[in-house]
């Protein structure tokens, strides 16, 4: 198996047939349980990978064809990718869940989408999923673009238009981005106090604080 692009909270390998994800850091068992539950619950209702096997420390799913959303952004397909993000987020938030809340992916954005022929998209990495507020995934997808692909900030209107729901003010979206950054800072501080990841999130919090809606 070869290593796939993945987040720092897990190690992911794939061989073109299966993908094996091993969870790392604090609350690894809980995050594995969350992802397994979400993939099984929404299989057939949302475009998610099929679960093949679960162990105490890993989750195996079927390989999903498609190109990574962030790679497609870098290849000049911002409009198509961000439109797909908006369409898919609208679908995710339409899933039935307890009153007053929506289904929140927890790390929603082109970083966790696989697109086939710039059309149908599969959403992966559900370890942070929970019942929450619409602004959480909406703001985080925007954060991914602003932080990692600032040259494509001008294409964000395609995301909001395809999403189709109410878009909170910039002040509210920025506050939601900062709240999530602080959560990830706390996660890293529990894992490796004073480590490089903690320093990275402190730097990102400072950066987001200085953003404007025209950043």
mmCIF file of C-alpha atoms in Angstrom:
data_model
loop_
_atom_site.group_PDB
_atom_site.id
_atom_site.type_symbol
_atom_site.label_atom_id
_atom_site.label_comp_id
_atom_site.label_asym_id
_atom_site.label_seq_id
_atom_site.Cartn_x
_atom_site.Cartn_y
_atom_site.Cartn_z
ATOM 1 C CA UNK A 1 0.000 0.000 0.000
ATOM 2 C CA UNK A 2 1.058 3.571 -0.635
ATOM 3 C CA UNK A 3 0.572 6.519 1.680
ATOM 4 C CA UNK A 4 -2.197 8.895 0.721
ATOM 5 C CA UNK A 5 -2.502 12.591 1.468
ATOM 6 C CA UNK A 6 -3.988 12.809 4.944
ATOM 7 C CA UNK A 7 -4.387 15.004 7.978
ATOM 8 C CA UNK A 8 -2.069 15.005 10.931
ATOM 9 C CA UNK A 9 -4.685 13.199 13.059
ATOM 10 C CA UNK A 10 -4.443 9.988 11.053
ATOM 11 C CA UNK A 11 -2.264 7.871 8.801
ATOM 12 C CA UNK A 12 -3.922 6.694 5.593
ATOM 13 C CA UNK A 13 -2.738 4.110 3.077
ATOM 14 C CA UNK A 14 -4.362 2.721 -0.072
ATOM 15 C CA UNK A 15 -3.730 0.174 -2.798
ATOM 16 C CA UNK A 16 -6.340 1.092 -5.387
ATOM 17 C CA UNK A 17 -8.872 -1.349 -3.912
ATOM 18 C CA UNK A 18 -9.017 -0.499 -0.209
ATOM 19 C CA UNK A 19 -8.065 2.453 1.980
ATOM 20 C CA UNK A 20 -6.917 1.891 5.578
ATOM 21 C CA UNK A 21 -7.100 4.804 7.997
ATOM 22 C CA UNK A 22 -5.342 4.597 11.383
ATOM 23 C CA UNK A 23 -6.261 7.210 13.987
ATOM 24 C CA UNK A 24 -3.680 9.104 16.005
ATOM 25 C CA UNK A 25 -3.612 11.556 18.874
ATOM 26 C CA UNK A 26 -6.135 12.302 21.641
ATOM 27 C CA UNK A 27 -9.594 10.717 21.453
ATOM 28 C CA UNK A 28 -8.510 8.398 18.630
ATOM 29 C CA UNK A 29 -10.960 5.660 19.648
ATOM 30 C CA UNK A 30 -13.832 8.129 19.811
ATOM 31 C CA UNK A 31 -12.990 9.594 16.398
ATOM 32 C CA UNK A 32 -12.803 6.121 14.853
ATOM 33 C CA UNK A 33 -16.226 5.310 16.321
ATOM 34 C CA UNK A 34 -17.644 8.562 14.969
ATOM 35 C CA UNK A 35 -16.379 7.973 11.441
ATOM 36 C CA UNK A 36 -17.542 4.356 11.359
ATOM 37 C CA UNK A 37 -20.995 5.420 12.568
ATOM 38 C CA UNK A 38 -21.318 8.252 10.061
ATOM 39 C CA UNK A 39 -20.195 6.192 7.071
ATOM 40 C CA UNK A 40 -22.603 3.373 7.884
ATOM 41 C CA UNK A 41 -25.506 5.664 8.741
ATOM 42 C CA UNK A 42 -25.293 7.803 5.610
ATOM 43 C CA UNK A 43 -24.168 5.245 3.053
ATOM 44 C CA UNK A 44 -26.690 5.471 0.194
ATOM 45 C CA UNK A 45 -27.912 8.886 1.324
ATOM 46 C CA UNK A 46 -24.644 10.787 1.006
ATOM 47 C CA UNK A 47 -21.650 10.126 -1.272
ATOM 48 C CA UNK A 48 -19.372 8.454 1.277
ATOM 49 C CA UNK A 49 -16.962 5.501 1.053
ATOM 50 C CA UNK A 50 -18.216 2.018 1.887
ATOM 51 C CA UNK A 51 -16.928 0.500 5.135
ATOM 52 C CA UNK A 52 -15.222 -2.870 4.674
ATOM 53 C CA UNK A 53 -13.596 -3.602 8.025
ATOM 54 C CA UNK A 54 -13.165 -2.033 11.461
ATOM 55 C CA UNK A 55 -10.516 -2.804 14.086
ATOM 56 C CA UNK A 56 -9.729 -1.203 17.438
ATOM 57 C CA UNK A 57 -7.401 1.317 15.789
ATOM 58 C CA UNK A 58 -8.281 1.442 12.083
ATOM 59 C CA UNK A 59 -11.055 1.704 9.542
ATOM 60 C CA UNK A 60 -10.913 0.099 6.091
ATOM 61 C CA UNK A 61 -13.080 1.448 3.261
ATOM 62 C CA UNK A 62 -13.345 0.786 -0.437
ATOM 63 C CA UNK A 63 -11.164 2.873 -2.709
ATOM 64 C CA UNK A 64 -12.995 5.823 -4.269
ATOM 65 C CA UNK A 65 -12.104 7.034 -7.749
ATOM 66 C CA UNK A 66 -11.602 10.712 -8.343
ATOM 67 C CA UNK A 67 -9.167 13.590 -8.048
ATOM 68 C CA UNK A 68 -8.457 15.440 -4.839
ATOM 69 C CA UNK A 69 -10.350 18.730 -4.604
ATOM 70 C CA UNK A 70 -7.321 20.711 -3.522
ATOM 71 C CA UNK A 71 -5.301 19.407 -6.480
ATOM 72 C CA UNK A 72 -8.079 20.473 -8.835
ATOM 73 C CA UNK A 73 -8.104 23.938 -7.263
ATOM 74 C CA UNK A 74 -4.396 24.231 -7.939
ATOM 75 C CA UNK A 75 -4.972 23.041 -11.511
ATOM 76 C CA UNK A 76 -7.250 25.993 -12.222
ATOM 77 C CA UNK A 77 -10.696 24.504 -11.571
ATOM 78 C CA UNK A 78 -11.762 26.722 -8.673
ATOM 79 C CA UNK A 79 -15.239 27.406 -10.049
ATOM 80 C CA UNK A 80 -16.078 23.731 -10.539
ATOM 81 C CA UNK A 81 -14.606 22.606 -7.213
ATOM 82 C CA UNK A 82 -16.243 25.319 -5.117
ATOM 83 C CA UNK A 83 -19.564 24.789 -6.859
ATOM 84 C CA UNK A 84 -19.322 21.091 -5.976
ATOM 85 C CA UNK A 85 -18.504 22.044 -2.377
ATOM 86 C CA UNK A 86 -21.593 24.226 -2.110
ATOM 87 C CA UNK A 87 -23.884 21.631 -3.663
ATOM 88 C CA UNK A 88 -22.579 18.881 -1.407
ATOM 89 C CA UNK A 89 -22.742 20.969 1.770
ATOM 90 C CA UNK A 90 -26.388 21.745 1.043
ATOM 91 C CA UNK A 91 -27.038 18.002 0.749
ATOM 92 C CA UNK A 92 -25.166 17.220 3.988
ATOM 93 C CA UNK A 93 -27.151 19.801 5.925
ATOM 94 C CA UNK A 94 -30.442 18.444 4.559
ATOM 95 C CA UNK A 95 -29.952 15.106 6.333
ATOM 96 C CA UNK A 96 -32.523 14.505 9.103
ATOM 97 C CA UNK A 97 -31.063 15.141 12.546
ATOM 98 C CA UNK A 98 -32.307 16.288 15.911
ATOM 99 C CA UNK A 99 -34.374 19.470 16.052
ATOM 100 C CA UNK A 100 -32.534 22.738 15.706
ATOM 101 C CA UNK A 101 -29.258 21.205 14.520
ATOM 102 C CA UNK A 102 -27.721 20.067 11.244
ATOM 103 C CA UNK A 103 -25.212 17.370 10.374
ATOM 104 C CA UNK A 104 -21.738 18.902 10.606
ATOM 105 C CA UNK A 105 -18.857 17.123 8.874
ATOM 106 C CA UNK A 106 -16.273 18.925 10.995
ATOM 107 C CA UNK A 107 -13.553 19.329 8.362
ATOM 108 C CA UNK A 108 -15.591 20.187 5.304
ATOM 109 C CA UNK A 109 -13.864 21.520 2.216
ATOM 110 C CA UNK A 110 -12.032 20.629 -0.986
ATOM 111 C CA UNK A 111 -9.363 18.998 1.205
ATOM 112 C CA UNK A 112 -11.760 16.119 1.922
ATOM 113 C CA UNK A 113 -13.483 15.797 -1.428
ATOM 114 C CA UNK A 114 -12.740 13.471 -4.327
ATOM 115 C CA UNK A 115 -14.243 14.568 -7.632
ATOM 116 C CA UNK A 116 -14.732 12.425 -10.693
ATOM 117 C CA UNK A 117 -14.680 14.318 -14.006
ATOM 118 C CA UNK A 118 -15.191 17.596 -12.107
ATOM 119 C CA UNK A 119 -18.717 16.407 -11.337
ATOM 120 C CA UNK A 120 -19.826 13.891 -8.742
ATOM 121 C CA UNK A 121 -18.015 14.271 -5.441
ATOM 122 C CA UNK A 122 -17.306 11.911 -2.557
ATOM 123 C CA UNK A 123 -16.843 13.291 0.961
ATOM 124 C CA UNK A 124 -14.268 11.530 3.147
ATOM 125 C CA UNK A 125 -12.777 11.880 6.660
ATOM 126 C CA UNK A 126 -15.806 11.997 8.944
ATOM 127 C CA UNK A 127 -13.965 11.632 12.262
ATOM 128 C CA UNK A 128 -15.016 15.105 13.493
ATOM 129 C CA UNK A 129 -18.709 14.796 12.551
ATOM 130 C CA UNK A 130 -21.384 15.948 14.999
ATOM 131 C CA UNK A 131 -24.742 17.681 15.308
ATOM 132 C CA UNK A 132 -24.170 21.415 15.174
ATOM 133 C CA UNK A 133 -24.784 24.703 13.405
ATOM 134 C CA UNK A 134 -24.816 25.347 9.617
ATOM 135 C CA UNK A 135 -22.117 28.012 9.906
ATOM 136 C CA UNK A 136 -19.521 25.494 11.139
ATOM 137 C CA UNK A 137 -18.923 23.686 7.837
ATOM 138 C CA UNK A 138 -19.755 26.759 5.781
ATOM 139 C CA UNK A 139 -17.087 28.860 7.493
ATOM 140 C CA UNK A 140 -14.539 26.053 7.567
ATOM 141 C CA UNK A 141 -14.735 25.452 3.826
ATOM 142 C CA UNK A 142 -14.098 29.167 3.381
ATOM 143 C CA UNK A 143 -11.197 28.918 5.848
ATOM 144 C CA UNK A 144 -9.601 26.123 3.807
ATOM 145 C CA UNK A 145 -9.686 28.306 0.700
ATOM 146 C CA UNK A 146 -8.451 31.461 2.448
ATOM 147 C CA UNK A 147 -5.683 29.681 4.344
ATOM 148 C CA UNK A 148 -4.390 27.230 1.738
ATOM 149 C CA UNK A 149 -5.562 28.697 -1.586
ATOM 150 C CA UNK A 150 -5.724 32.486 -1.110
ATOM 151 C CA UNK A 151 -5.403 33.016 -4.854
ATOM 152 C CA UNK A 152 -8.904 31.539 -5.211
ATOM 153 C CA UNK A 153 -10.725 33.684 -2.632
ATOM 154 C CA UNK A 154 -12.392 35.487 -5.533
ATOM 155 C CA UNK A 155 -14.121 32.224 -6.496
ATOM 156 C CA UNK A 156 -15.854 31.795 -3.112
ATOM 157 C CA UNK A 157 -19.131 33.295 -4.439
ATOM 158 C CA UNK A 158 -19.531 30.105 -6.509
ATOM 159 C CA UNK A 159 -19.461 28.133 -3.247
ATOM 160 C CA UNK A 160 -22.039 30.331 -1.533
ATOM 161 C CA UNK A 161 -24.296 30.401 -4.602
ATOM 162 C CA UNK A 162 -24.306 26.604 -4.966
ATOM 163 C CA UNK A 163 -24.878 26.215 -1.216
ATOM 164 C CA UNK A 164 -28.105 28.136 -1.660
ATOM 165 C CA UNK A 165 -28.810 28.737 2.021
ATOM 166 C CA UNK A 166 -28.422 31.825 4.189
ATOM 167 C CA UNK A 167 -24.811 33.012 4.367
ATOM 168 C CA UNK A 168 -23.968 34.606 7.734
ATOM 169 C CA UNK A 169 -22.060 37.872 7.865
ATOM 170 C CA UNK A 170 -18.295 38.005 7.528
ATOM 171 C CA UNK A 171 -17.983 38.783 11.247
ATOM 172 C CA UNK A 172 -19.935 35.629 12.122
ATOM 173 C CA UNK A 173 -18.001 33.466 9.670
ATOM 174 C CA UNK A 174 -14.652 34.755 10.938
ATOM 175 C CA UNK A 175 -15.718 34.042 14.527
ATOM 176 C CA UNK A 176 -16.662 30.480 13.537
ATOM 177 C CA UNK A 177 -13.271 30.001 11.862
ATOM 178 C CA UNK A 178 -11.482 31.216 14.987
ATOM 179 C CA UNK A 179 -13.575 28.972 17.233
ATOM 180 C CA UNK A 180 -12.575 25.916 15.219
ATOM 181 C CA UNK A 181 -8.925 26.993 15.160
ATOM 182 C CA UNK A 182 -8.973 27.251 18.948
ATOM 183 C CA UNK A 183 -10.487 23.756 19.182
ATOM 184 C CA UNK A 184 -7.681 22.345 17.047
ATOM 185 C CA UNK A 185 -5.106 24.271 19.070
ATOM 186 C CA UNK A 186 -6.468 22.647 22.221
ATOM 187 C CA UNK A 187 -6.328 19.237 20.538
ATOM 188 C CA UNK A 188 -2.672 19.740 19.593
ATOM 189 C CA UNK A 189 -1.813 21.077 23.038
ATOM 190 C CA UNK A 190 -3.161 17.888 24.610
ATOM 191 C CA UNK A 191 -1.246 15.743 22.126
ATOM 192 C CA UNK A 192 2.141 17.486 22.218
ATOM 193 C CA UNK A 193 2.302 20.558 24.454
ATOM 194 C CA UNK A 194 4.622 23.161 22.959
ATOM 195 C CA UNK A 195 5.051 21.140 19.768
ATOM 196 C CA UNK A 196 5.190 22.296 16.171
ATOM 197 C CA UNK A 197 1.483 21.677 15.563
ATOM 198 C CA UNK A 198 0.579 23.878 18.518
ATOM 199 C CA UNK A 199 2.791 26.652 17.151
ATOM 200 C CA UNK A 200 1.198 26.288 13.724
ATOM 201 C CA UNK A 201 -2.311 26.767 15.097
ATOM 202 C CA UNK A 202 -1.240 29.773 17.130
ATOM 203 C CA UNK A 203 0.129 31.312 13.931
ATOM 204 C CA UNK A 204 -3.070 30.478 12.068
ATOM 205 C CA UNK A 205 -5.218 32.062 14.769
ATOM 206 C CA UNK A 206 -3.158 35.225 14.467
ATOM 207 C CA UNK A 207 -3.546 35.167 10.689
ATOM 208 C CA UNK A 208 -7.325 34.647 10.763
ATOM 209 C CA UNK A 209 -7.718 37.445 13.296
ATOM 210 C CA UNK A 210 -6.142 39.805 10.787
ATOM 211 C CA UNK A 211 -8.288 38.750 7.819
ATOM 212 C CA UNK A 212 -10.955 40.923 6.257
ATOM 213 C CA UNK A 213 -13.765 39.856 3.958
ATOM 214 C CA UNK A 214 -11.568 41.002 1.057
ATOM 215 C CA UNK A 215 -8.528 38.959 2.188
#
